[in-house]
Amino acid sequence: MESRAFGRYGPRLPVIGMGTSWTFDVRGTTEEAARRKIVDGALAAGTCVFDSSPMYGQAERVLGAALSGRREQGFVATKVWSAWTEEARKQIGASLGFFAGRVDLYQVHNLVAWRERLDMLDELRATGRVALVGATHHSPSAFPELARVMQSGRVQAIQMPYNPLEREVEREILPLAESLGLGVLIMRPLGQVRVVANPPPAAELKPLERFGVFTWAQALLKWALSDRRTHIALPATANPEHMRENAAAGEPPWLDDEARERVASLARPGGYV
């Protein structure tokens, strides 16, 4: 799998990571053991970036348990999400407990109380418990605010959606991130559920096989990562085989402009017959 420098401030990291929204919000020995197997498969396939949040129910705890005894093998990104200072402190304390006292990238989720939360995260960064600080948002309506946070000089990374049907970041956010040397994480690289759950016929993907694309999910991941201003895509899955397929999409060659347009066309409603 290809690795890219995670912006100007981060280490080199594999381009395919793993999200935990929905998929790691589980309880019980059997379900948690199954999630550990997914982490096993991710690490074996060369994926080491894991993204979580207190918004995702039990996901942080389950991911932390899956990394128990091998925490140093993972690059953990998580988030703080609260307008209330005491609640934010509780979230951060819990997260640090789940991840052996250290978070590699701590993000302000959806820019909630971002000035105050960045103050808290800066303190943790000074002590070495947090390596990098970032900000996230999922909505284009918040991108002007995200740009202001980026220009503040207080974050080293951002996370936002990027897929063939959500391309708003191409206008300002990606150029700005590139100019500032920020790490870029992609949420929703597979699009909304209706995109990845409605793949085009296999014959439509045939021309993409020369790029190492054999599944619709791989086409979508390659599409996003072929924009070299991005660094890590974060597909989520509860299926170990899908994890291996996703990881394979992190291998060059990358899509050229014509191939990217083909994928974008196939993703649009009515894009194929």
PDB file of C-alpha atoms in Angstrom:
ATOM      1  CA  MET A   1       0.000   0.000   0.000  1.00  0.00           C
ATOM      2  CA  GLU A   2       1.218   3.495  -0.772  1.00  0.00           C
ATOM      3  CA  SER A   3       2.160   5.760   2.098  1.00  0.00           C
ATOM      4  CA  ARG A   4       1.997   9.544   1.946  1.00  0.00           C
ATOM      5  CA  ALA A   5       3.390  12.238   4.174  1.00  0.00           C
ATOM      6  CA  PHE A   6       0.463  13.320   6.347  1.00  0.00           C
ATOM      7  CA  GLY A   7       0.866  16.965   5.498  1.00  0.00           C
ATOM      8  CA  ARG A   8       3.790  19.046   6.653  1.00  0.00           C
ATOM      9  CA  TYR A   9       3.468  18.049  10.301  1.00  0.00           C
ATOM     10  CA  GLY A  10       2.596  14.354  10.386  1.00  0.00           C
ATOM     11  CA  PRO A  11       4.390  11.075   9.694  1.00  0.00           C
ATOM     12  CA  ARG A  12       4.136   9.011   6.530  1.00  0.00           C
ATOM     13  CA  LEU A  13       0.990   6.915   6.734  1.00  0.00           C
ATOM     14  CA  PRO A  14      -0.812   4.364   4.517  1.00  0.00           C
ATOM     15  CA  VAL A  15      -3.476   5.917   2.315  1.00  0.00           C
ATOM     16  CA  ILE A  16      -6.253   3.548   3.427  1.00  0.00           C
ATOM     17  CA  GLY A  17      -7.383   3.839   7.023  1.00  0.00           C
ATOM     18  CA  MET A  18     -10.530   2.627   8.731  1.00  0.00           C
ATOM     19  CA  GLY A  19     -13.518   4.451  10.185  1.00  0.00           C
ATOM     20  CA  THR A  20     -15.520   3.037  13.096  1.00  0.00           C
ATOM     21  CA  SER A  21     -18.839   4.887  12.859  1.00  0.00           C
ATOM     22  CA  TRP A  22     -21.719   2.386  13.231  1.00  0.00           C
ATOM     23  CA  THR A  23     -19.480  -0.651  12.681  1.00  0.00           C
ATOM     24  CA  PHE A  24     -17.691  -0.639  16.067  1.00  0.00           C
ATOM     25  CA  ASP A  25     -20.645   0.410  18.213  1.00  0.00           C
ATOM     26  CA  VAL A  26     -21.131  -3.082  19.666  1.00  0.00           C
ATOM     27  CA  ARG A  27     -21.287  -4.850  23.015  1.00  0.00           C
ATOM     28  CA  GLY A  28     -20.609  -8.442  23.985  1.00  0.00           C
ATOM     29  CA  THR A  29     -17.723 -10.878  23.723  1.00  0.00           C
ATOM     30  CA  THR A  30     -18.645 -12.287  20.311  1.00  0.00           C
ATOM     31  CA  GLU A  31     -19.187  -8.952  18.576  1.00  0.00           C
ATOM     32  CA  GLU A  32     -16.091  -7.386  20.105  1.00  0.00           C
ATOM     33  CA  ALA A  33     -13.969 -10.390  19.134  1.00  0.00           C
ATOM     34  CA  ALA A  34     -15.220 -10.002  15.569  1.00  0.00           C
ATOM     35  CA  ARG A  35     -14.088  -6.358  15.570  1.00  0.00           C
ATOM     36  CA  ARG A  36     -10.669  -7.396  16.807  1.00  0.00           C
ATOM     37  CA  LYS A  37     -10.418  -9.692  13.784  1.00  0.00           C
ATOM     38  CA  ILE A  38     -11.193  -6.738  11.538  1.00  0.00           C
ATOM     39  CA  VAL A  39      -8.349  -4.804  13.172  1.00  0.00           C
ATOM     40  CA  ASP A  40      -6.137  -7.890  12.744  1.00  0.00           C
ATOM     41  CA  GLY A  41      -6.939  -7.881   9.034  1.00  0.00           C
ATOM     42  CA  ALA A  42      -6.391  -4.151   8.705  1.00  0.00           C
ATOM     43  CA  LEU A  43      -2.934  -4.316  10.282  1.00  0.00           C
ATOM     44  CA  ALA A  44      -2.012  -7.368   8.201  1.00  0.00           C
ATOM     45  CA  ALA A  45      -3.057  -5.511   5.033  1.00  0.00           C
ATOM     46  CA  GLY A  46      -0.911  -2.510   5.878  1.00  0.00           C
ATOM     47  CA  THR A  47      -3.630  -0.295   7.311  1.00  0.00           C
ATOM     48  CA  CYS A  48      -2.773   1.325  10.637  1.00  0.00           C
ATOM     49  CA  VAL A  49      -4.934   4.481  10.774  1.00  0.00           C
ATOM     50  CA  PHE A  50      -8.118   4.119  12.822  1.00  0.00           C
ATOM     51  CA  ASP A  51     -10.622   6.951  13.252  1.00  0.00           C
ATOM     52  CA  SER A  52     -13.241   7.113  15.998  1.00  0.00           C
ATOM     53  CA  SER A  53     -15.337   9.505  18.098  1.00  0.00           C
ATOM     54  CA  PRO A  54     -17.409   9.608  21.285  1.00  0.00           C
ATOM     55  CA  MET A  55     -20.342  10.205  18.910  1.00  0.00           C
ATOM     56  CA  TYR A  56     -19.988   6.601  17.751  1.00  0.00           C
ATOM     57  CA  GLY A  57     -21.354   4.920  20.859  1.00  0.00           C
ATOM     58  CA  GLN A  58     -19.032   2.128  22.040  1.00  0.00           C
ATOM     59  CA  ALA A  59     -16.627   2.494  19.118  1.00  0.00           C
ATOM     60  CA  GLU A  60     -13.724   4.097  20.991  1.00  0.00           C
ATOM     61  CA  ARG A  61     -13.823   1.488  23.741  1.00  0.00           C
ATOM     62  CA  VAL A  62     -14.104  -1.411  21.292  1.00  0.00           C
ATOM     63  CA  LEU A  63     -11.290  -0.070  19.104  1.00  0.00           C
ATOM     64  CA  GLY A  64      -9.085   0.482  22.135  1.00  0.00           C
ATOM     65  CA  ALA A  65      -9.670  -3.093  23.271  1.00  0.00           C
ATOM     66  CA  ALA A  66      -8.892  -4.388  19.757  1.00  0.00           C
ATOM     67  CA  LEU A  67      -5.561  -2.532  19.872  1.00  0.00           C
ATOM     68  CA  SER A  68      -4.750  -3.715  23.412  1.00  0.00           C
ATOM     69  CA  GLY A  69      -1.225  -5.089  23.573  1.00  0.00           C
ATOM     70  CA  ARG A  70      -0.273  -3.536  20.230  1.00  0.00           C
ATOM     71  CA  ARG A  71      -1.253   0.107  20.601  1.00  0.00           C
ATOM     72  CA  GLU A  72       2.037   1.229  19.036  1.00  0.00           C
ATOM     73  CA  GLN A  73       1.023  -0.427  15.758  1.00  0.00           C
ATOM     74  CA  GLY A  74      -1.935   1.914  15.286  1.00  0.00           C
ATOM     75  CA  PHE A  75      -2.242   5.586  14.434  1.00  0.00           C
ATOM     76  CA  VAL A  76      -5.373   6.555  16.352  1.00  0.00           C
ATOM     77  CA  ALA A  77      -7.465   9.556  15.397  1.00  0.00           C
ATOM     78  CA  THR A  78     -10.405  10.455  17.586  1.00  0.00           C
ATOM     79  CA  LYS A  79     -12.521  13.500  18.382  1.00  0.00           C
ATOM     80  CA  VAL A  80     -13.958  15.682  21.096  1.00  0.00           C
ATOM     81  CA  TRP A  81     -17.574  16.719  20.642  1.00  0.00           C
ATOM     82  CA  SER A  82     -19.263  18.878  23.251  1.00  0.00           C
ATOM     83  CA  ALA A  83     -20.137  22.512  23.795  1.00  0.00           C
ATOM     84  CA  TRP A  84     -19.761  21.922  27.554  1.00  0.00           C
ATOM     85  CA  THR A  85     -16.266  22.087  29.017  1.00  0.00           C
ATOM     86  CA  GLU A  86     -16.766  19.468  31.718  1.00  0.00           C
ATOM     87  CA  GLU A  87     -18.310  17.016  29.276  1.00  0.00           C
ATOM     88  CA  ALA A  88     -15.452  17.637  26.843  1.00  0.00           C
ATOM     89  CA  ARG A  89     -12.932  16.903  29.603  1.00  0.00           C
ATOM     90  CA  LYS A  90     -14.766  13.667  30.406  1.00  0.00           C
ATOM     91  CA  GLN A  91     -14.696  12.638  26.748  1.00  0.00           C
ATOM     92  CA  ILE A  92     -10.985  13.348  26.467  1.00  0.00           C
ATOM     93  CA  GLY A  93     -10.199  11.518  29.690  1.00  0.00           C
ATOM     94  CA  ALA A  94     -12.146   8.475  28.519  1.00  0.00           C
ATOM     95  CA  SER A  95     -10.485   8.480  25.128  1.00  0.00           C
ATOM     96  CA  LEU A  96      -6.999   8.680  26.588  1.00  0.00           C
ATOM     97  CA  GLY A  97      -7.906   5.755  28.824  1.00  0.00           C
ATOM     98  CA  PHE A  98      -9.102   3.682  25.869  1.00  0.00           C
ATOM     99  CA  PHE A  99      -5.924   4.370  23.870  1.00  0.00           C
ATOM    100  CA  ALA A 100      -3.210   3.813  26.455  1.00  0.00           C
ATOM    101  CA  GLY A 101      -2.861   7.473  27.380  1.00  0.00           C
ATOM    102  CA  ARG A 102      -2.036   8.765  23.902  1.00  0.00           C
ATOM    103  CA  VAL A 103      -3.945   9.947  20.825  1.00  0.00           C
ATOM    104  CA  ASP A 104      -2.062  10.470  17.578  1.00  0.00           C
ATOM    105  CA  LEU A 105      -4.584  12.911  16.098  1.00  0.00           C
ATOM    106  CA  TYR A 106      -7.199  14.629  18.260  1.00  0.00           C
ATOM    107  CA  GLN A 107      -9.880  16.435  16.255  1.00  0.00           C
ATOM    108  CA  VAL A 108     -12.577  18.948  17.128  1.00  0.00           C
ATOM    109  CA  HIS A 109     -15.660  17.169  15.833  1.00  0.00           C
ATOM    110  CA  ASN A 110     -17.893  19.323  13.615  1.00  0.00           C
ATOM    111  CA  LEU A 111     -16.137  22.458  14.902  1.00  0.00           C
ATOM    112  CA  VAL A 112     -18.188  22.432  18.120  1.00  0.00           C
ATOM    113  CA  ALA A 113     -16.778  25.143  20.433  1.00  0.00           C
ATOM    114  CA  TRP A 114     -13.596  24.911  18.421  1.00  0.00           C
ATOM    115  CA  ARG A 115     -11.669  27.772  20.031  1.00  0.00           C
ATOM    116  CA  GLU A 116     -12.140  26.401  23.547  1.00  0.00           C
ATOM    117  CA  ARG A 117     -11.515  22.814  22.482  1.00  0.00           C
ATOM    118  CA  LEU A 118      -8.318  23.746  20.665  1.00  0.00           C
ATOM    119  CA  ASP A 119      -7.109  25.372  23.898  1.00  0.00           C
ATOM    120  CA  MET A 120      -7.666  22.048  25.675  1.00  0.00           C
ATOM    121  CA  LEU A 121      -6.003  20.024  22.928  1.00  0.00           C
ATOM    122  CA  ASP A 122      -3.019  22.381  22.789  1.00  0.00           C
ATOM    123  CA  GLU A 123      -2.431  21.709  26.488  1.00  0.00           C
ATOM    124  CA  LEU A 124      -2.464  17.971  25.847  1.00  0.00           C
ATOM    125  CA  ARG A 125      -0.140  18.353  22.892  1.00  0.00           C
ATOM    126  CA  ALA A 126       2.337  20.209  25.097  1.00  0.00           C
ATOM    127  CA  THR A 127       2.418  17.222  27.456  1.00  0.00           C
ATOM    128  CA  GLY A 128       2.916  14.689  24.642  1.00  0.00           C
ATOM    129  CA  ARG A 129      -0.407  12.933  25.159  1.00  0.00           C
ATOM    130  CA  VAL A 130      -1.636  14.259  21.809  1.00  0.00           C
ATOM    131  CA  ALA A 131       0.639  14.340  18.768  1.00  0.00           C
ATOM    132  CA  LEU A 132      -1.447  16.300  16.244  1.00  0.00           C
ATOM    133  CA  VAL A 133      -4.579  18.435  16.416  1.00  0.00           C
ATOM    134  CA  GLY A 134      -7.256  18.647  13.757  1.00  0.00           C
ATOM    135  CA  ALA A 135     -10.795  19.756  12.905  1.00  0.00           C
ATOM    136  CA  THR A 136     -13.665  18.086  11.076  1.00  0.00           C
ATOM    137  CA  HIS A 137     -16.970  18.926   9.457  1.00  0.00           C
ATOM    138  CA  HIS A 138     -19.364  17.056   7.206  1.00  0.00           C
ATOM    139  CA  SER A 139     -21.449  19.929   5.836  1.00  0.00           C
ATOM    140  CA  PRO A 140     -20.521  22.347   3.026  1.00  0.00           C
ATOM    141  CA  SER A 141     -22.386  25.089   4.892  1.00  0.00           C
ATOM    142  CA  ALA A 142     -19.648  24.923   7.554  1.00  0.00           C
ATOM    143  CA  PHE A 143     -16.708  24.950   5.136  1.00  0.00           C
ATOM    144  CA  PRO A 144     -16.166  28.748   5.419  1.00  0.00           C
ATOM    145  CA  GLU A 145     -15.776  28.251   9.184  1.00  0.00           C
ATOM    146  CA  LEU A 146     -13.510  25.257   8.598  1.00  0.00           C
ATOM    147  CA  ALA A 147     -11.357  27.438   6.344  1.00  0.00           C
ATOM    148  CA  ARG A 148     -11.049  30.000   9.155  1.00  0.00           C
ATOM    149  CA  VAL A 149      -9.905  27.284  11.540  1.00  0.00           C
ATOM    150  CA  MET A 150      -7.362  26.081   8.994  1.00  0.00           C
ATOM    151  CA  GLN A 151      -6.025  29.612   8.531  1.00  0.00           C
ATOM    152  CA  SER A 152      -5.711  30.099  12.291  1.00  0.00           C
ATOM    153  CA  GLY A 153      -2.531  28.026  12.275  1.00  0.00           C
ATOM    154  CA  ARG A 154      -3.838  25.953  15.180  1.00  0.00           C
ATOM    155  CA  VAL A 155      -4.536  22.658  13.403  1.00  0.00           C
ATOM    156  CA  GLN A 156      -2.296  20.248  11.575  1.00  0.00           C
ATOM    157  CA  ALA A 157      -5.022  18.202   9.881  1.00  0.00           C
ATOM    158  CA  ILE A 158      -8.623  18.296   8.665  1.00  0.00           C
ATOM    159  CA  GLN A 159     -11.301  15.723   7.909  1.00  0.00           C
ATOM    160  CA  MET A 160     -14.246  16.225   5.543  1.00  0.00           C
ATOM    161  CA  PRO A 161     -16.327  14.258   2.989  1.00  0.00           C
ATOM    162  CA  TYR A 162     -14.962  13.644  -0.491  1.00  0.00           C
ATOM    163  CA  ASN A 163     -16.491  11.336  -3.067  1.00  0.00           C
ATOM    164  CA  PRO A 164     -17.902  11.710  -6.598  1.00  0.00           C
ATOM    165  CA  LEU A 165     -21.197  13.133  -5.311  1.00  0.00           C
ATOM    166  CA  GLU A 166     -19.669  15.366  -2.613  1.00  0.00           C
ATOM    167  CA  ARG A 167     -17.003  17.487  -4.274  1.00  0.00           C
ATOM    168  CA  GLU A 168     -17.490  20.869  -2.613  1.00  0.00           C
ATOM    169  CA  VAL A 169     -14.052  20.645  -0.950  1.00  0.00           C
ATOM    170  CA  GLU A 170     -12.411  20.984  -4.355  1.00  0.00           C
ATOM    171  CA  ARG A 171     -13.328  24.684  -4.470  1.00  0.00           C
ATOM    172  CA  GLU A 172     -11.523  26.007  -1.406  1.00  0.00           C
ATOM    173  CA  ILE A 173     -10.774  23.424   1.274  1.00  0.00           C
ATOM    174  CA  LEU A 174      -8.386  21.157  -0.636  1.00  0.00           C
ATOM    175  CA  PRO A 175      -6.399  24.002  -2.232  1.00  0.00           C
ATOM    176  CA  LEU A 176      -6.133  25.691   1.158  1.00  0.00           C
ATOM    177  CA  ALA A 177      -5.053  22.479   2.896  1.00  0.00           C
ATOM    178  CA  GLU A 178      -2.372  21.959   0.267  1.00  0.00           C
ATOM    179  CA  SER A 179      -1.043  25.499   0.611  1.00  0.00           C
ATOM    180  CA  LEU A 180      -0.944  25.226   4.417  1.00  0.00           C
ATOM    181  CA  GLY A 181       0.603  21.749   4.437  1.00  0.00           C
ATOM    182  CA  LEU A 182      -2.234  20.163   6.407  1.00  0.00           C
ATOM    183  CA  GLY A 183      -2.954  16.455   6.583  1.00  0.00           C
ATOM    184  CA  VAL A 184      -6.225  15.522   4.875  1.00  0.00           C
ATOM    185  CA  LEU A 185      -8.472  12.672   6.032  1.00  0.00           C
ATOM    186  CA  ILE A 186     -11.449  11.707   3.878  1.00  0.00           C
ATOM    187  CA  MET A 187     -14.706  10.799   5.563  1.00  0.00           C
ATOM    188  CA  ARG A 188     -17.434   9.129   3.496  1.00  0.00           C
ATOM    189  CA  PRO A 189     -15.059   8.110   0.668  1.00  0.00           C
ATOM    190  CA  LEU A 190     -17.663   5.530  -0.384  1.00  0.00           C
ATOM    191  CA  GLY A 191     -20.370   8.173  -0.498  1.00  0.00           C
ATOM    192  CA  GLN A 192     -23.723   7.892   1.154  1.00  0.00           C
ATOM    193  CA  VAL A 193     -25.092   4.364   1.539  1.00  0.00           C
ATOM    194  CA  ARG A 194     -27.082   4.580  -1.672  1.00  0.00           C
ATOM    195  CA  VAL A 195     -23.893   5.084  -3.702  1.00  0.00           C
ATOM    196  CA  VAL A 196     -21.838   2.131  -2.519  1.00  0.00           C
ATOM    197  CA  ALA A 197     -24.918  -0.088  -2.085  1.00  0.00           C
ATOM    198  CA  ASN A 198     -25.928   0.353  -5.735  1.00  0.00           C
ATOM    199  CA  PRO A 199     -22.855  -0.642  -7.743  1.00  0.00           C
ATOM    200  CA  PRO A 200     -22.823  -0.459 -11.522  1.00  0.00           C
ATOM    201  CA  PRO A 201     -22.690  -3.730 -13.486  1.00  0.00           C
ATOM    202  CA  ALA A 202     -19.296  -5.448 -13.428  1.00  0.00           C
ATOM    203  CA  ALA A 203     -18.872  -4.774 -17.155  1.00  0.00           C
ATOM    204  CA  GLU A 204     -18.858  -1.034 -16.449  1.00  0.00           C
ATOM    205  CA  LEU A 205     -15.797  -1.477 -14.229  1.00  0.00           C
ATOM    206  CA  LYS A 206     -13.797  -3.499 -16.785  1.00  0.00           C
ATOM    207  CA  PRO A 207     -11.949  -0.456 -18.207  1.00  0.00           C
ATOM    208  CA  LEU A 208     -10.742   0.329 -14.676  1.00  0.00           C
ATOM    209  CA  GLU A 209      -9.041  -3.019 -14.087  1.00  0.00           C
ATOM    210  CA  ARG A 210      -5.749  -1.647 -15.426  1.00  0.00           C
ATOM    211  CA  PHE A 211      -5.768   0.630 -12.375  1.00  0.00           C
ATOM    212  CA  GLY A 212      -6.268  -2.283  -9.982  1.00  0.00           C
ATOM    213  CA  VAL A 213     -10.007  -1.686  -9.636  1.00  0.00           C
ATOM    214  CA  PHE A 214     -12.168  -4.808  -9.379  1.00  0.00           C
ATOM    215  CA  THR A 215     -15.000  -3.667  -7.080  1.00  0.00           C
ATOM    216  CA  TRP A 216     -17.161  -0.575  -6.866  1.00  0.00           C
ATOM    217  CA  ALA A 217     -15.776   0.280  -3.429  1.00  0.00           C
ATOM    218  CA  GLN A 218     -12.249   0.157  -4.844  1.00  0.00           C
ATOM    219  CA  ALA A 219     -13.298   2.472  -7.676  1.00  0.00           C
ATOM    220  CA  LEU A 220     -14.642   5.028  -5.190  1.00  0.00           C
ATOM    221  CA  LEU A 221     -11.569   4.836  -2.951  1.00  0.00           C
ATOM    222  CA  LYS A 222      -9.211   5.162  -5.918  1.00  0.00           C
ATOM    223  CA  TRP A 223     -11.251   8.100  -7.182  1.00  0.00           C
ATOM    224  CA  ALA A 224     -10.726  10.061  -3.955  1.00  0.00           C
ATOM    225  CA  LEU A 225      -7.087   9.160  -3.403  1.00  0.00           C
ATOM    226  CA  SER A 226      -6.141   9.912  -7.002  1.00  0.00           C
ATOM    227  CA  ASP A 227      -6.423  13.548  -5.938  1.00  0.00           C
ATOM    228  CA  ARG A 228      -2.933  13.884  -4.501  1.00  0.00           C
ATOM    229  CA  ARG A 229      -4.040  16.689  -2.172  1.00  0.00           C
ATOM    230  CA  THR A 230      -5.652  13.981  -0.039  1.00  0.00           C
ATOM    231  CA  HIS A 231      -3.748  11.615   2.218  1.00  0.00           C
ATOM    232  CA  ILE A 232      -5.951   9.005   3.922  1.00  0.00           C
ATOM    233  CA  ALA A 233      -9.404   7.606   3.097  1.00  0.00           C
ATOM    234  CA  LEU A 234     -11.456   6.199   5.983  1.00  0.00           C
ATOM    235  CA  PRO A 235     -13.946   3.577   4.789  1.00  0.00           C
ATOM    236  CA  ALA A 236     -15.821   1.765   7.555  1.00  0.00           C
ATOM    237  CA  THR A 237     -16.671  -1.922   7.436  1.00  0.00           C
ATOM    238  CA  ALA A 238     -17.647  -4.820   9.679  1.00  0.00           C
ATOM    239  CA  ASN A 239     -16.536  -7.350   7.070  1.00  0.00           C
ATOM    240  CA  PRO A 240     -12.883  -8.570   7.109  1.00  0.00           C
ATOM    241  CA  GLU A 241     -13.007  -9.383   3.384  1.00  0.00           C
ATOM    242  CA  HIS A 242     -14.189  -5.881   2.587  1.00  0.00           C
ATOM    243  CA  MET A 243     -11.320  -4.568   4.722  1.00  0.00           C
ATOM    244  CA  ARG A 244      -8.841  -6.470   2.535  1.00  0.00           C
ATOM    245  CA  GLU A 245     -10.532  -5.207  -0.643  1.00  0.00           C
ATOM    246  CA  ASN A 246     -10.405  -1.651   0.649  1.00  0.00           C
ATOM    247  CA  ALA A 247      -6.729  -1.976   1.510  1.00  0.00           C
ATOM    248  CA  ALA A 248      -5.946  -3.188  -2.005  1.00  0.00           C
ATOM    249  CA  ALA A 249      -7.336   0.095  -3.350  1.00  0.00           C
ATOM    250  CA  GLY A 250      -4.390   1.830  -1.693  1.00  0.00           C
ATOM    251  CA  GLU A 251      -1.935   0.407  -4.209  1.00  0.00           C
ATOM    252  CA  PRO A 252      -0.907   2.395  -7.309  1.00  0.00           C
ATOM    253  CA  PRO A 253      -1.504   3.053 -10.149  1.00  0.00           C
ATOM    254  CA  TRP A 254      -3.891   5.933  -9.551  1.00  0.00           C
ATOM    255  CA  LEU A 255      -6.732   6.937 -11.821  1.00  0.00           C
ATOM    256  CA  ASP A 256      -6.054   9.421 -14.599  1.00  0.00           C
ATOM    257  CA  ASP A 257      -8.519  12.224 -15.368  1.00  0.00           C
ATOM    258  CA  GLU A 258     -10.493  10.125 -17.840  1.00  0.00           C
ATOM    259  CA  ALA A 259     -10.873   7.237 -15.389  1.00  0.00           C
ATOM    260  CA  ARG A 260     -11.899   9.591 -12.588  1.00  0.00           C
ATOM    261  CA  GLU A 261     -14.592  11.068 -14.798  1.00  0.00           C
ATOM    262  CA  ARG A 262     -15.815   7.565 -15.612  1.00  0.00           C
ATOM    263  CA  VAL A 263     -16.186   6.748 -11.910  1.00  0.00           C
ATOM    264  CA  ALA A 264     -17.918  10.069 -11.265  1.00  0.00           C
ATOM    265  CA  SER A 265     -20.324   9.410 -14.124  1.00  0.00           C
ATOM    266  CA  LEU A 266     -21.134   5.923 -12.839  1.00  0.00           C
ATOM    267  CA  ALA A 267     -21.819   7.312  -9.368  1.00  0.00           C
ATOM    268  CA  ARG A 268     -24.420   9.785 -10.601  1.00  0.00           C
ATOM    269  CA  PRO A 269     -28.064   8.697 -10.677  1.00  0.00           C
ATOM    270  CA  GLY A 270     -28.706   7.281 -14.128  1.00  0.00           C
ATOM    271  CA  GLY A 271     -24.979   7.097 -14.808  1.00  0.00           C
ATOM    272  CA  TYR A 272     -25.215   3.695 -16.422  1.00  0.00           C
ATOM    273  CA  VAL A 273     -27.837   1.709 -18.300  1.00  0.00           C
TER     274      VAL A 273
END
